[in-house]
PDB file of C-alpha atoms in Angstrom:
ATOM      1  CA  ASP A 121      51.806 -41.216  47.294  1.00  0.00           C
ATOM      2  CA  PRO A 122      54.798 -40.509  49.599  1.00  0.00           C
ATOM      3  CA  SER A 123      55.860 -37.520  47.516  1.00  0.00           C
ATOM      4  CA  ASN A 124      52.711 -35.672  48.489  1.00  0.00           C
ATOM      5  CA  LEU A 125      52.584 -36.602  52.177  1.00  0.00           C
ATOM      6  CA  ASN A 126      54.122 -33.358  53.424  1.00  0.00           C
ATOM      7  CA  ASP A 127      51.600 -31.277  51.489  1.00  0.00           C
ATOM      8  CA  LEU A 128      48.897 -33.596  52.867  1.00  0.00           C
ATOM      9  CA  GLN A 129      49.894 -32.756  56.436  1.00  0.00           C
ATOM     10  CA  ASP A 130      49.663 -29.001  55.775  1.00  0.00           C
ATOM     11  CA  SER A 131      46.305 -29.395  54.038  1.00  0.00           C
ATOM     12  CA  PHE A 132      44.975 -31.606  56.848  1.00  0.00           C
ATOM     13  CA  SER A 133      45.886 -29.044  59.501  1.00  0.00           C
ATOM     14  CA  SER A 134      44.174 -26.324  57.474  1.00  0.00           C
ATOM     15  CA  MET A 135      41.128 -28.549  57.057  1.00  0.00           C
ATOM     16  CA  LEU A 136      40.806 -28.897  60.840  1.00  0.00           C
ATOM     17  CA  VAL A 137      40.770 -25.134  61.234  1.00  0.00           C
ATOM     18  CA  ALA A 138      38.167 -24.770  58.486  1.00  0.00           C
ATOM     19  CA  ALA A 139      36.099 -27.602  59.970  1.00  0.00           C
ATOM     20  CA  ASP A 140      36.076 -25.894  63.349  1.00  0.00           C
ATOM     21  CA  ALA A 141      34.957 -22.661  61.698  1.00  0.00           C
ATOM     22  CA  ALA A 142      32.182 -24.471  59.849  1.00  0.00           C
ATOM     23  CA  ILE A 143      30.975 -26.154  63.033  1.00  0.00           C
ATOM     24  CA  ASN A 144      31.034 -22.796  64.813  1.00  0.00           C
ATOM     25  CA  ALA A 145      28.615 -21.544  62.168  1.00  0.00           C
ATOM     26  CA  LEU A 146      26.155 -24.390  62.730  1.00  0.00           C
ATOM     27  CA  PRO A 147      23.483 -23.328  65.252  1.00  0.00           C
ATOM     28  CA  LEU A 148      22.251 -25.765  67.856  1.00  0.00           C
ATOM     29  CA  ASP A 149      18.552 -26.572  67.577  1.00  0.00           C
ATOM     30  CA  THR A 150      16.860 -24.758  70.448  1.00  0.00           C
ATOM     31  CA  THR A 151      14.005 -27.299  70.470  1.00  0.00           C
ATOM     32  CA  VAL A 152      16.336 -30.016  71.787  1.00  0.00           C
ATOM     33  CA  PRO A 153      15.589 -30.609  75.475  1.00  0.00           C
ATOM     34  CA  ALA A 154      18.387 -30.250  78.013  1.00  0.00           C
ATOM     35  CA  ALA A 155      18.295 -33.986  78.725  1.00  0.00           C
ATOM     36  CA  ALA A 156      19.352 -34.656  75.154  1.00  0.00           C
ATOM     37  CA  VAL A 157      22.470 -32.500  75.318  1.00  0.00           C
ATOM     38  CA  ALA A 158      24.791 -35.495  75.517  1.00  0.00           C
ATOM     39  CA  ASP A 159      22.938 -37.368  72.788  1.00  0.00           C
ATOM     40  CA  PRO A 160      25.325 -38.420  70.006  1.00  0.00           C
ATOM     41  CA  GLY A 161      22.881 -36.959  67.521  1.00  0.00           C
ATOM     42  CA  ASN A 162      23.724 -33.482  68.793  1.00  0.00           C
ATOM     43  CA  GLY A 163      26.140 -32.875  65.960  1.00  0.00           C
ATOM     44  CA  TRP A 164      29.537 -34.482  65.529  1.00  0.00           C
ATOM     45  CA  PHE A 165      31.094 -35.542  68.834  1.00  0.00           C
ATOM     46  CA  GLY A 166      27.978 -34.333  70.639  1.00  0.00           C
ATOM     47  CA  PHE A 167      28.483 -37.057  73.238  1.00  0.00           C
ATOM     48  CA  LEU A 168      31.250 -34.908  74.809  1.00  0.00           C
ATOM     49  CA  ALA A 169      29.075 -31.814  75.206  1.00  0.00           C
ATOM     50  CA  GLY A 170      27.230 -33.129  78.277  1.00  0.00           C
ATOM     51  CA  PRO A 171      30.317 -34.089  80.320  1.00  0.00           C
ATOM     52  CA  ILE A 172      32.131 -30.862  79.434  1.00  0.00           C
ATOM     53  CA  GLU A 173      29.036 -28.853  80.334  1.00  0.00           C
ATOM     54  CA  ASP A 174      28.952 -30.625  83.706  1.00  0.00           C
ATOM     55  CA  VAL A 175      32.585 -29.702  84.310  1.00  0.00           C
ATOM     56  CA  ILE A 176      31.868 -26.028  83.532  1.00  0.00           C
ATOM     57  CA  CYS A 177      28.989 -26.077  86.032  1.00  0.00           C
ATOM     58  CA  LEU A 178      31.238 -27.783  88.604  1.00  0.00           C
ATOM     59  CA  ILE A 179      33.889 -25.085  88.206  1.00  0.00           C
ATOM     60  CA  HIS A 180      31.192 -22.402  88.447  1.00  0.00           C
ATOM     61  CA  ASN A 181      29.826 -23.898  91.680  1.00  0.00           C
ATOM     62  CA  ALA A 182      33.345 -24.139  93.102  1.00  0.00           C
ATOM     63  CA  LEU A 183      34.002 -20.468  92.338  1.00  0.00           C
ATOM     64  CA  ASN A 184      30.727 -19.491  93.968  1.00  0.00           C
ATOM     65  CA  GLY A 185      31.605 -21.679  96.952  1.00  0.00           C
ATOM     66  CA  ILE A 186      34.742 -19.651  97.644  1.00  0.00           C
ATOM     67  CA  GLY A 187      32.887 -16.374  97.239  1.00  0.00           C
ATOM     68  CA  LEU A 188      33.848 -15.550  93.636  1.00  0.00           C
ATOM     69  CA  SER A 189      30.321 -15.060  92.336  1.00  0.00           C
ATOM     70  CA  SER A 190      31.040 -12.060  90.106  1.00  0.00           C
ATOM     71  CA  ASN A 191      31.969 -12.970  86.510  1.00  0.00           C
ATOM     72  CA  SER A 192      31.946 -16.625  87.566  1.00  0.00           C
ATOM     73  CA  TRP A 193      30.507 -18.094  84.344  1.00  0.00           C
ATOM     74  CA  GLY A 194      33.043 -16.347  82.161  1.00  0.00           C
ATOM     75  CA  ALA A 195      35.840 -17.352  84.520  1.00  0.00           C
ATOM     76  CA  SER A 196      34.578 -20.956  84.466  1.00  0.00           C
ATOM     77  CA  ILE A 197      34.779 -21.093  80.676  1.00  0.00           C
ATOM     78  CA  ILE A 198      38.323 -19.697  80.722  1.00  0.00           C
ATOM     79  CA  ILE A 199      39.464 -22.121  83.443  1.00  0.00           C
ATOM     80  CA  LEU A 200      38.062 -25.044  81.473  1.00  0.00           C
ATOM     81  CA  ILE A 201      39.922 -23.937  78.339  1.00  0.00           C
ATOM     82  CA  PHE A 202      43.204 -24.007  80.258  1.00  0.00           C
ATOM     83  CA  LEU A 203      42.369 -27.367  81.851  1.00  0.00           C
ATOM     84  CA  ILE A 204      41.765 -28.868  78.408  1.00  0.00           C
ATOM     85  CA  LYS A 205      44.989 -27.311  77.124  1.00  0.00           C
ATOM     86  CA  ALA A 206      46.845 -28.950  80.009  1.00  0.00           C
ATOM     87  CA  LEU A 207      45.245 -32.348  79.363  1.00  0.00           C
ATOM     88  CA  THR A 208      46.010 -32.236  75.633  1.00  0.00           C
ATOM     89  CA  PHE A 209      49.539 -30.897  76.128  1.00  0.00           C
ATOM     90  CA  PRO A 210      51.253 -34.232  75.286  1.00  0.00           C
ATOM     91  CA  LEU A 211      49.326 -34.450  72.008  1.00  0.00           C
ATOM     92  CA  THR A 212      50.083 -30.834  71.144  1.00  0.00           C
ATOM     93  CA  LYS A 213      53.772 -31.314  71.898  1.00  0.00           C
ATOM     94  CA  ALA A 214      53.968 -34.465  69.760  1.00  0.00           C
ATOM     95  CA  GLN A 215      52.238 -32.693  66.878  1.00  0.00           C
ATOM     96  CA  LEU A 216      54.539 -29.667  66.964  1.00  0.00           C
ATOM     97  CA  GLU A 217      57.678 -31.799  67.212  1.00  0.00           C
ATOM     98  CA  SER A 218      56.625 -33.767  64.148  1.00  0.00           C
ATOM     99  CA  THR A 219      55.635 -30.639  62.240  1.00  0.00           C
ATOM    100  CA  SER A 220      58.924 -28.911  63.072  1.00  0.00           C
ATOM    101  CA  LYS A 221      60.917 -31.893  61.871  1.00  0.00           C
ATOM    102  CA  MET A 222      58.909 -31.963  58.650  1.00  0.00           C
ATOM    103  CA  GLN A 223      59.708 -28.289  58.084  1.00  0.00           C
ATOM    104  CA  VAL A 224      63.416 -29.087  58.268  1.00  0.00           C
ATOM    105  CA  LEU A 225      63.002 -31.903  55.763  1.00  0.00           C
ATOM    106  CA  GLN A 226      60.826 -29.939  53.352  1.00  0.00           C
ATOM    107  CA  PRO A 227      63.590 -28.368  51.211  1.00  0.00           C
ATOM    108  CA  LYS A 228      65.274 -31.731  50.654  1.00  0.00           C
ATOM    109  CA  ILE A 229      61.922 -33.354  49.827  1.00  0.00           C
ATOM    110  CA  LYS A 230      61.364 -30.706  47.160  1.00  0.00           C
ATOM    111  CA  GLU A 231      64.797 -31.391  45.743  1.00  0.00           C
ATOM    112  CA  ILE A 232      64.079 -35.122  45.491  1.00  0.00           C
ATOM    113  CA  GLN A 233      60.728 -34.454  43.835  1.00  0.00           C
ATOM    114  CA  ALA A 234      62.318 -32.143  41.293  1.00  0.00           C
ATOM    115  CA  LYS A 235      65.263 -34.474  40.608  1.00  0.00           C
ATOM    116  CA  TYR A 236      63.119 -37.551  39.939  1.00  0.00           C
ATOM    117  CA  ALA A 237      60.042 -35.826  38.511  1.00  0.00           C
ATOM    118  CA  SER A 238      60.342 -37.844  35.291  1.00  0.00           C
ATOM    119  CA  ASN A 239      60.263 -41.145  37.192  1.00  0.00           C
ATOM    120  CA  PRO A 240      57.473 -41.109  39.814  1.00  0.00           C
ATOM    121  CA  GLU A 241      58.194 -44.662  41.000  1.00  0.00           C
ATOM    122  CA  VAL A 242      61.813 -43.876  41.841  1.00  0.00           C
ATOM    123  CA  MET A 243      60.805 -40.531  43.321  1.00  0.00           C
ATOM    124  CA  ASN A 244      58.342 -42.214  45.689  1.00  0.00           C
ATOM    125  CA  GLN A 245      60.952 -44.756  46.756  1.00  0.00           C
ATOM    126  CA  LYS A 246      63.525 -42.025  47.412  1.00  0.00           C
ATOM    127  CA  VAL A 247      61.072 -39.946  49.455  1.00  0.00           C
ATOM    128  CA  SER A 248      59.976 -42.990  51.452  1.00  0.00           C
ATOM    129  CA  SER A 249      63.582 -43.924  52.179  1.00  0.00           C
ATOM    130  CA  PHE A 250      64.319 -40.331  53.150  1.00  0.00           C
ATOM    131  CA  TYR A 251      61.521 -40.342  55.730  1.00  0.00           C
ATOM    132  CA  LYS A 252      62.617 -43.728  57.044  1.00  0.00           C
ATOM    133  CA  ASP A 253      66.276 -42.722  57.354  1.00  0.00           C
ATOM    134  CA  ASN A 254      65.277 -39.720  59.441  1.00  0.00           C
ATOM    135  CA  GLU A 255      62.694 -41.637  61.494  1.00  0.00           C
ATOM    136  CA  VAL A 256      59.867 -39.330  60.458  1.00  0.00           C
ATOM    137  CA  ASN A 257      56.241 -40.313  60.020  1.00  0.00           C
ATOM    138  CA  PRO A 258      54.601 -37.639  57.802  1.00  0.00           C
ATOM    139  CA  LEU A 259      51.192 -38.382  59.313  1.00  0.00           C
ATOM    140  CA  ALA A 260      52.368 -38.122  62.930  1.00  0.00           C
ATOM    141  CA  GLY A 261      51.538 -34.413  63.007  1.00  0.00           C
ATOM    142  CA  CYS A 262      47.983 -35.038  61.768  1.00  0.00           C
ATOM    143  CA  LEU A 263      46.913 -37.726  64.219  1.00  0.00           C
ATOM    144  CA  PRO A 264      47.245 -35.609  67.423  1.00  0.00           C
ATOM    145  CA  SER A 265      45.136 -32.888  65.767  1.00  0.00           C
ATOM    146  CA  LEU A 266      42.488 -35.435  64.900  1.00  0.00           C
ATOM    147  CA  ALA A 267      42.470 -36.750  68.472  1.00  0.00           C
ATOM    148  CA  GLN A 268      41.977 -33.248  69.911  1.00  0.00           C
ATOM    149  CA  LEU A 269      39.214 -32.221  67.527  1.00  0.00           C
ATOM    150  CA  PRO A 270      36.331 -33.997  69.383  1.00  0.00           C
ATOM    151  CA  ILE A 271      37.357 -32.333  72.649  1.00  0.00           C
ATOM    152  CA  PHE A 272      37.282 -28.809  71.279  1.00  0.00           C
ATOM    153  CA  ILE A 273      34.041 -29.381  69.384  1.00  0.00           C
ATOM    154  CA  GLY A 274      32.525 -30.756  72.588  1.00  0.00           C
ATOM    155  CA  LEU A 275      33.662 -27.632  74.443  1.00  0.00           C
ATOM    156  CA  TYR A 276      32.090 -25.437  71.774  1.00  0.00           C
ATOM    157  CA  ARG A 277      28.811 -27.348  71.997  1.00  0.00           C
ATOM    158  CA  ALA A 278      28.779 -27.256  75.806  1.00  0.00           C
ATOM    159  CA  VAL A 279      29.167 -23.471  75.889  1.00  0.00           C
ATOM    160  CA  LEU A 280      26.444 -23.079  73.277  1.00  0.00           C
ATOM    161  CA  ASN A 281      24.111 -25.367  75.248  1.00  0.00           C
ATOM    162  CA  LEU A 282      24.546 -23.311  78.419  1.00  0.00           C
ATOM    163  CA  ALA A 283      23.806 -20.109  76.531  1.00  0.00           C
ATOM    164  CA  LYS A 284      20.662 -21.590  74.986  1.00  0.00           C
ATOM    165  CA  GLN A 285      19.448 -22.668  78.441  1.00  0.00           C
ATOM    166  CA  ASN A 286      19.628 -19.042  79.695  1.00  0.00           C
ATOM    167  CA  THR A 287      22.266 -20.126  82.205  1.00  0.00           C
ATOM    168  CA  LEU A 288      24.847 -17.522  81.214  1.00  0.00           C
ATOM    169  CA  ASP A 289      22.755 -14.388  81.688  1.00  0.00           C
ATOM    170  CA  GLU A 290      25.360 -12.465  83.661  1.00  0.00           C
ATOM    171  CA  SER A 291      27.865  -9.768  82.805  1.00  0.00           C
ATOM    172  CA  PHE A 292      31.525 -10.480  82.195  1.00  0.00           C
ATOM    173  CA  LEU A 293      34.246  -7.848  82.062  1.00  0.00           C
ATOM    174  CA  TRP A 294      32.876  -5.138  79.741  1.00  0.00           C
ATOM    175  CA  LEU A 295      30.124  -7.333  78.256  1.00  0.00           C
ATOM    176  CA  PRO A 296      26.581  -6.682  79.549  1.00  0.00           C
ATOM    177  CA  SER A 297      25.671 -10.386  79.300  1.00  0.00           C
ATOM    178  CA  LEU A 298      27.291 -13.616  78.134  1.00  0.00           C
ATOM    179  CA  GLU A 299      23.992 -14.509  76.444  1.00  0.00           C
ATOM    180  CA  GLY A 300      23.882 -11.295  74.471  1.00  0.00           C
ATOM    181  CA  PRO A 301      23.714  -9.892  71.933  1.00  0.00           C
ATOM    182  CA  THR A 302      21.432 -12.649  70.587  1.00  0.00           C
ATOM    183  CA  TYR A 303      19.627 -13.350  73.896  1.00  0.00           C
ATOM    184  CA  GLY A 304      18.224 -16.727  72.826  1.00  0.00           C
ATOM    185  CA  ALA A 305      17.099 -15.552  69.395  1.00  0.00           C
ATOM    186  CA  ASP A 306      16.444 -18.176  66.746  1.00  0.00           C
ATOM    187  CA  PRO A 307      19.689 -18.889  64.857  1.00  0.00           C
ATOM    188  CA  ALA A 308      18.124 -17.549  61.664  1.00  0.00           C
ATOM    189  CA  HIS A 309      17.730 -14.189  63.434  1.00  0.00           C
ATOM    190  CA  GLY A 310      21.088 -14.065  65.203  1.00  0.00           C
ATOM    191  CA  LEU A 311      22.062 -10.861  63.408  1.00  0.00           C
ATOM    192  CA  ASP A 312      18.826  -9.020  64.138  1.00  0.00           C
ATOM    193  CA  TRP A 313      20.537  -6.990  66.875  1.00  0.00           C
ATOM    194  CA  VAL A 314      22.637  -5.428  64.102  1.00  0.00           C
ATOM    195  CA  THR A 315      20.182  -5.289  61.216  1.00  0.00           C
ATOM    196  CA  GLN A 316      16.741  -4.878  62.805  1.00  0.00           C
ATOM    197  CA  GLY A 317      14.979  -2.641  65.308  1.00  0.00           C
ATOM    198  CA  TRP A 318      16.748   0.638  64.562  1.00  0.00           C
ATOM    199  CA  ILE A 319      14.788   3.662  65.777  1.00  0.00           C
ATOM    200  CA  ASN A 320      15.906   7.195  64.911  1.00  0.00           C
ATOM    201  CA  GLY A 321      19.414   5.963  64.176  1.00  0.00           C
ATOM    202  CA  VAL A 322      19.715   3.996  67.403  1.00  0.00           C
ATOM    203  CA  PRO A 323      20.160   0.169  67.299  1.00  0.00           C
ATOM    204  CA  SER A 324      17.787  -2.119  69.176  1.00  0.00           C
ATOM    205  CA  LEU A 325      20.223  -2.675  72.073  1.00  0.00           C
ATOM    206  CA  GLY A 326      21.237   0.991  72.287  1.00  0.00           C
ATOM    207  CA  TRP A 327      24.602   2.319  71.221  1.00  0.00           C
ATOM    208  CA  GLU A 328      26.410   1.497  74.468  1.00  0.00           C
ATOM    209  CA  ASP A 329      25.580  -2.217  74.552  1.00  0.00           C
ATOM    210  CA  THR A 330      25.917  -2.560  70.771  1.00  0.00           C
ATOM    211  CA  LEU A 331      29.441  -1.158  70.834  1.00  0.00           C
ATOM    212  CA  LYS A 332      30.399  -3.339  73.807  1.00  0.00           C
ATOM    213  CA  PHE A 333      29.198  -6.499  72.096  1.00  0.00           C
ATOM    214  CA  GLY A 334      30.734  -5.359  68.808  1.00  0.00           C
ATOM    215  CA  THR A 335      34.236  -5.257  70.250  1.00  0.00           C
ATOM    216  CA  LEU A 336      34.289  -9.040  70.671  1.00  0.00           C
ATOM    217  CA  PRO A 337      34.193  -9.949  66.932  1.00  0.00           C
ATOM    218  CA  VAL A 338      36.910  -7.346  66.355  1.00  0.00           C
ATOM    219  CA  LEU A 339      39.090  -8.923  69.056  1.00  0.00           C
ATOM    220  CA  LEU A 340      38.431 -12.346  67.553  1.00  0.00           C
ATOM    221  CA  VAL A 341      39.599 -11.263  64.098  1.00  0.00           C
ATOM    222  CA  ILE A 342      42.692  -9.553  65.537  1.00  0.00           C
ATOM    223  CA  THR A 343      43.727 -12.518  67.716  1.00  0.00           C
ATOM    224  CA  GLN A 344      43.130 -14.966  64.856  1.00  0.00           C
ATOM    225  CA  LEU A 345      45.257 -12.902  62.470  1.00  0.00           C
ATOM    226  CA  ILE A 346      48.056 -12.590  65.021  1.00  0.00           C
ATOM    227  CA  SER A 347      47.850 -16.306  65.817  1.00  0.00           C
ATOM    228  CA  GLN A 348      48.130 -17.275  62.156  1.00  0.00           C
ATOM    229  CA  GLN A 349      51.064 -14.921  61.647  1.00  0.00           C
ATOM    230  CA  ILE A 350      52.974 -16.283  64.640  1.00  0.00           C
ATOM    231  CA  MET A 351      52.293 -19.961  63.970  1.00  0.00           C
ATOM    232  CA  GLN A 352      52.779 -19.854  60.198  1.00  0.00           C
ATOM    233  CA  PRO A 353      55.809 -21.992  59.319  1.00  0.00           C
ATOM    234  CA  PRO A 354      58.634 -20.419  57.308  1.00  0.00           C
ATOM    235  CA  LYS A 355      58.090 -20.761  53.573  1.00  0.00           C
ATOM    236  CA  PRO A 356      60.661 -23.038  51.970  1.00  0.00           C
ATOM    237  CA  GLU A 357      62.724 -21.806  49.046  1.00  0.00           C
ATOM    238  CA  SER A 358      61.056 -22.389  45.709  1.00  0.00           C
ATOM    239  CA  THR A 359      62.391 -25.332  43.761  1.00  0.00           C
ATOM    240  CA  GLY A 360      60.308 -24.741  40.669  1.00  0.00           C
ATOM    241  CA  THR A 361      57.628 -27.242  41.727  1.00  0.00           C
ATOM    242  CA  ASP A 362      53.933 -26.528  41.524  1.00  0.00           C
ATOM    243  CA  ASP A 363      52.858 -24.710  44.690  1.00  0.00           C
ATOM    244  CA  THR A 364      49.295 -23.986  43.558  1.00  0.00           C
ATOM    245  CA  ALA A 365      47.688 -26.102  46.310  1.00  0.00           C
ATOM    246  CA  ALA A 366      49.739 -24.429  49.047  1.00  0.00           C
ATOM    247  CA  ASP A 367      48.921 -20.969  47.684  1.00  0.00           C
ATOM    248  CA  THR A 368      45.208 -21.825  47.612  1.00  0.00           C
ATOM    249  CA  THR A 369      45.347 -23.028  51.229  1.00  0.00           C
ATOM    250  CA  ASN A 370      47.097 -19.828  52.306  1.00  0.00           C
ATOM    251  CA  GLN A 371      44.442 -17.713  50.613  1.00  0.00           C
ATOM    252  CA  ILE A 372      41.683 -19.624  52.445  1.00  0.00           C
ATOM    253  CA  LEU A 373      43.440 -19.185  55.788  1.00  0.00           C
ATOM    254  CA  LYS A 374      43.803 -15.446  55.202  1.00  0.00           C
ATOM    255  CA  PHE A 375      40.032 -15.188  54.817  1.00  0.00           C
ATOM    256  CA  LEU A 376      39.278 -17.423  57.820  1.00  0.00           C
ATOM    257  CA  PRO A 377      39.643 -14.787  60.608  1.00  0.00           C
ATOM    258  CA  PHE A 378      37.067 -12.535  58.956  1.00  0.00           C
ATOM    259  CA  MET A 379      34.704 -15.478  58.472  1.00  0.00           C
ATOM    260  CA  LEU A 380      34.998 -16.336  62.168  1.00  0.00           C
ATOM    261  CA  GLY A 381      34.383 -12.694  63.068  1.00  0.00           C
ATOM    262  CA  TYR A 382      31.190 -12.745  61.009  1.00  0.00           C
ATOM    263  CA  PHE A 383      30.026 -15.987  62.667  1.00  0.00           C
ATOM    264  CA  SER A 384      30.612 -14.512  66.118  1.00  0.00           C
ATOM    265  CA  LEU A 385      28.145 -11.700  65.425  1.00  0.00           C
ATOM    266  CA  GLY A 386      25.238 -14.164  65.501  1.00  0.00           C
ATOM    267  CA  VAL A 387      26.064 -16.227  68.599  1.00  0.00           C
ATOM    268  CA  PRO A 388      26.120 -15.539  72.365  1.00  0.00           C
ATOM    269  CA  SER A 389      29.145 -13.576  73.538  1.00  0.00           C
ATOM    270  CA  ALA A 390      30.149 -16.542  75.743  1.00  0.00           C
ATOM    271  CA  LEU A 391      31.260 -18.239  72.542  1.00  0.00           C
ATOM    272  CA  GLY A 392      33.175 -15.135  71.500  1.00  0.00           C
ATOM    273  CA  ILE A 393      35.032 -15.243  74.823  1.00  0.00           C
ATOM    274  CA  TYR A 394      35.771 -18.926  74.233  1.00  0.00           C
ATOM    275  CA  TRP A 395      37.159 -18.281  70.721  1.00  0.00           C
ATOM    276  CA  VAL A 396      39.322 -15.308  71.764  1.00  0.00           C
ATOM    277  CA  ILE A 397      40.801 -16.979  74.854  1.00  0.00           C
ATOM    278  CA  ASN A 398      41.341 -20.214  72.952  1.00  0.00           C
ATOM    279  CA  ASN A 399      43.245 -18.280  70.257  1.00  0.00           C
ATOM    280  CA  VAL A 400      45.491 -16.629  72.829  1.00  0.00           C
ATOM    281  CA  ALA A 401      46.060 -19.855  74.789  1.00  0.00           C
ATOM    282  CA  THR A 402      46.785 -21.913  71.672  1.00  0.00           C
ATOM    283  CA  THR A 403      49.260 -19.375  70.307  1.00  0.00           C
ATOM    284  CA  ALA A 404      51.082 -18.967  73.627  1.00  0.00           C
ATOM    285  CA  LEU A 405      51.296 -22.735  74.149  1.00  0.00           C
ATOM    286  CA  ASN A 406      52.624 -23.341  70.640  1.00  0.00           C
ATOM    287  CA  VAL A 407      55.290 -20.656  71.034  1.00  0.00           C
ATOM    288  CA  ILE A 408      56.406 -22.099  74.396  1.00  0.00           C
ATOM    289  CA  ILE A 409      56.607 -25.642  73.022  1.00  0.00           C
ATOM    290  CA  LYS A 410      58.449 -24.631  69.852  1.00  0.00           C
ATOM    291  CA  ASN A 411      60.986 -22.613  71.816  1.00  0.00           C
ATOM    292  CA  ASN A 412      61.773 -25.666  73.931  1.00  0.00           C
ATOM    293  CA  ILE A 413      61.983 -28.319  71.218  1.00  0.00           C
ATOM    294  CA  VAL A 414      65.471 -29.768  70.873  1.00  0.00           C
ATOM    295  CA  MET A 415      65.942 -30.810  67.265  1.00  0.00           C
ATOM    296  CA  PRO A 416      68.622 -33.385  66.427  1.00  0.00           C
ATOM    297  CA  ASP A 417      70.695 -33.068  63.263  1.00  0.00           C
ATOM    298  CA  LEU A 418      68.905 -34.968  60.539  1.00  0.00           C
ATOM    299  CA  ALA A 419      70.738 -37.403  58.295  1.00  0.00           C
ATOM    300  CA  VAL A 420      70.003 -36.898  54.615  1.00  0.00           C
ATOM    301  CA  GLU A 421      70.851 -39.583  52.136  1.00  0.00           C
ATOM    302  CA  SER A 422      72.376 -38.322  48.902  1.00  0.00           C
ATOM    303  CA  SER A 423      73.578 -40.320  45.917  1.00  0.00           C
ATOM    304  CA  ASP A 424      77.201 -40.242  47.065  1.00  0.00           C
ATOM    305  CA  SER A 425      77.259 -39.679  50.810  1.00  0.00           C
ATOM    306  CA  THR A 426      75.265 -38.860  53.888  1.00  0.00           C
ATOM    307  CA  THR A 427      74.965 -35.181  54.717  1.00  0.00           C
ATOM    308  CA  VAL A 428      73.501 -33.400  57.711  1.00  0.00           C
ATOM    309  CA  VAL A 429      70.744 -30.805  57.776  1.00  0.00           C
ATOM    310  CA  ASP A 430      71.445 -27.976  60.201  1.00  0.00           C
ATOM    311  CA  THR A 431      68.128 -27.278  61.914  1.00  0.00           C
ATOM    312  CA  GLU A 432      69.138 -23.729  62.846  1.00  0.00           C
ATOM    313  CA  LYS A 433      69.489 -22.849  59.165  1.00  0.00           C
ATOM    314  CA  PHE A 434      65.757 -22.897  58.677  1.00  0.00           C
ATOM    315  CA  GLY A 435      64.917 -20.476  61.484  1.00  0.00           C
ATOM    316  CA  LEU A 436      62.436 -22.753  63.232  1.00  0.00           C
ATOM    317  CA  PHE A 437      63.362 -21.656  66.745  1.00  0.00           C
TER     318      PHE A 437
END
């Protein structure tokens, strides 16, 4: 149904974020041998975990080779995040250009939907013609996201594999260890460092290490909230149409940062570093791309004449 394609794009983007959060919550089976890391059965897109893990180890060895042995595992993860961002830059740029153009068209789409609400067949034809006249593919913003999803899931899995293999047992910045606070604990007991082992009011890891590890989920929630606020598109003016689905999606996204913060309590801090840096990198990249997108004036077909949508009116840039 062409009249719902714009809402479909927004929902699809939200689904990718929720899917990533759900995958983050899925623990990797610690009984799987290291040789099986790249096995396709290692979760969705598990075949990418092995190669990405190899690249992290290669970066780590290179850093050690030039004498940067301190904090080298954490630095390797961060470098890899930026390498992947660079490789996927064309896809990200294409997605944001399409999404920005759709935001400009959104008010007119709502007008068409409202005007022809009593005749769905005509409404669909008008919306389809509107997209065609402006050379917009409503699904163009979804496809780049779908293409990038296996890469980022593979990166997540690779970092988790390294932590489970006791490879990341070194400090990074203020964190005592990239394998802490779980230290290889069974996924079902990932929160034991918070809930178990208290003696005379002192947590099992001691107050100092507990507070250090506890700052990472807080940073994750803060960066996720800021990222959502910055990247949230401007809300179009209400045209009296039913916005229930959009409101529901927004409510889910508001809860997402706190869900991610909870997940991060039960996984190695290396993954927390990955999530935080990825949030910052993604937000910065999106802002840079959006500020450099040149939007042409869009032709809008009306019943009597062709008008032009001024892209600056909608405050996209």
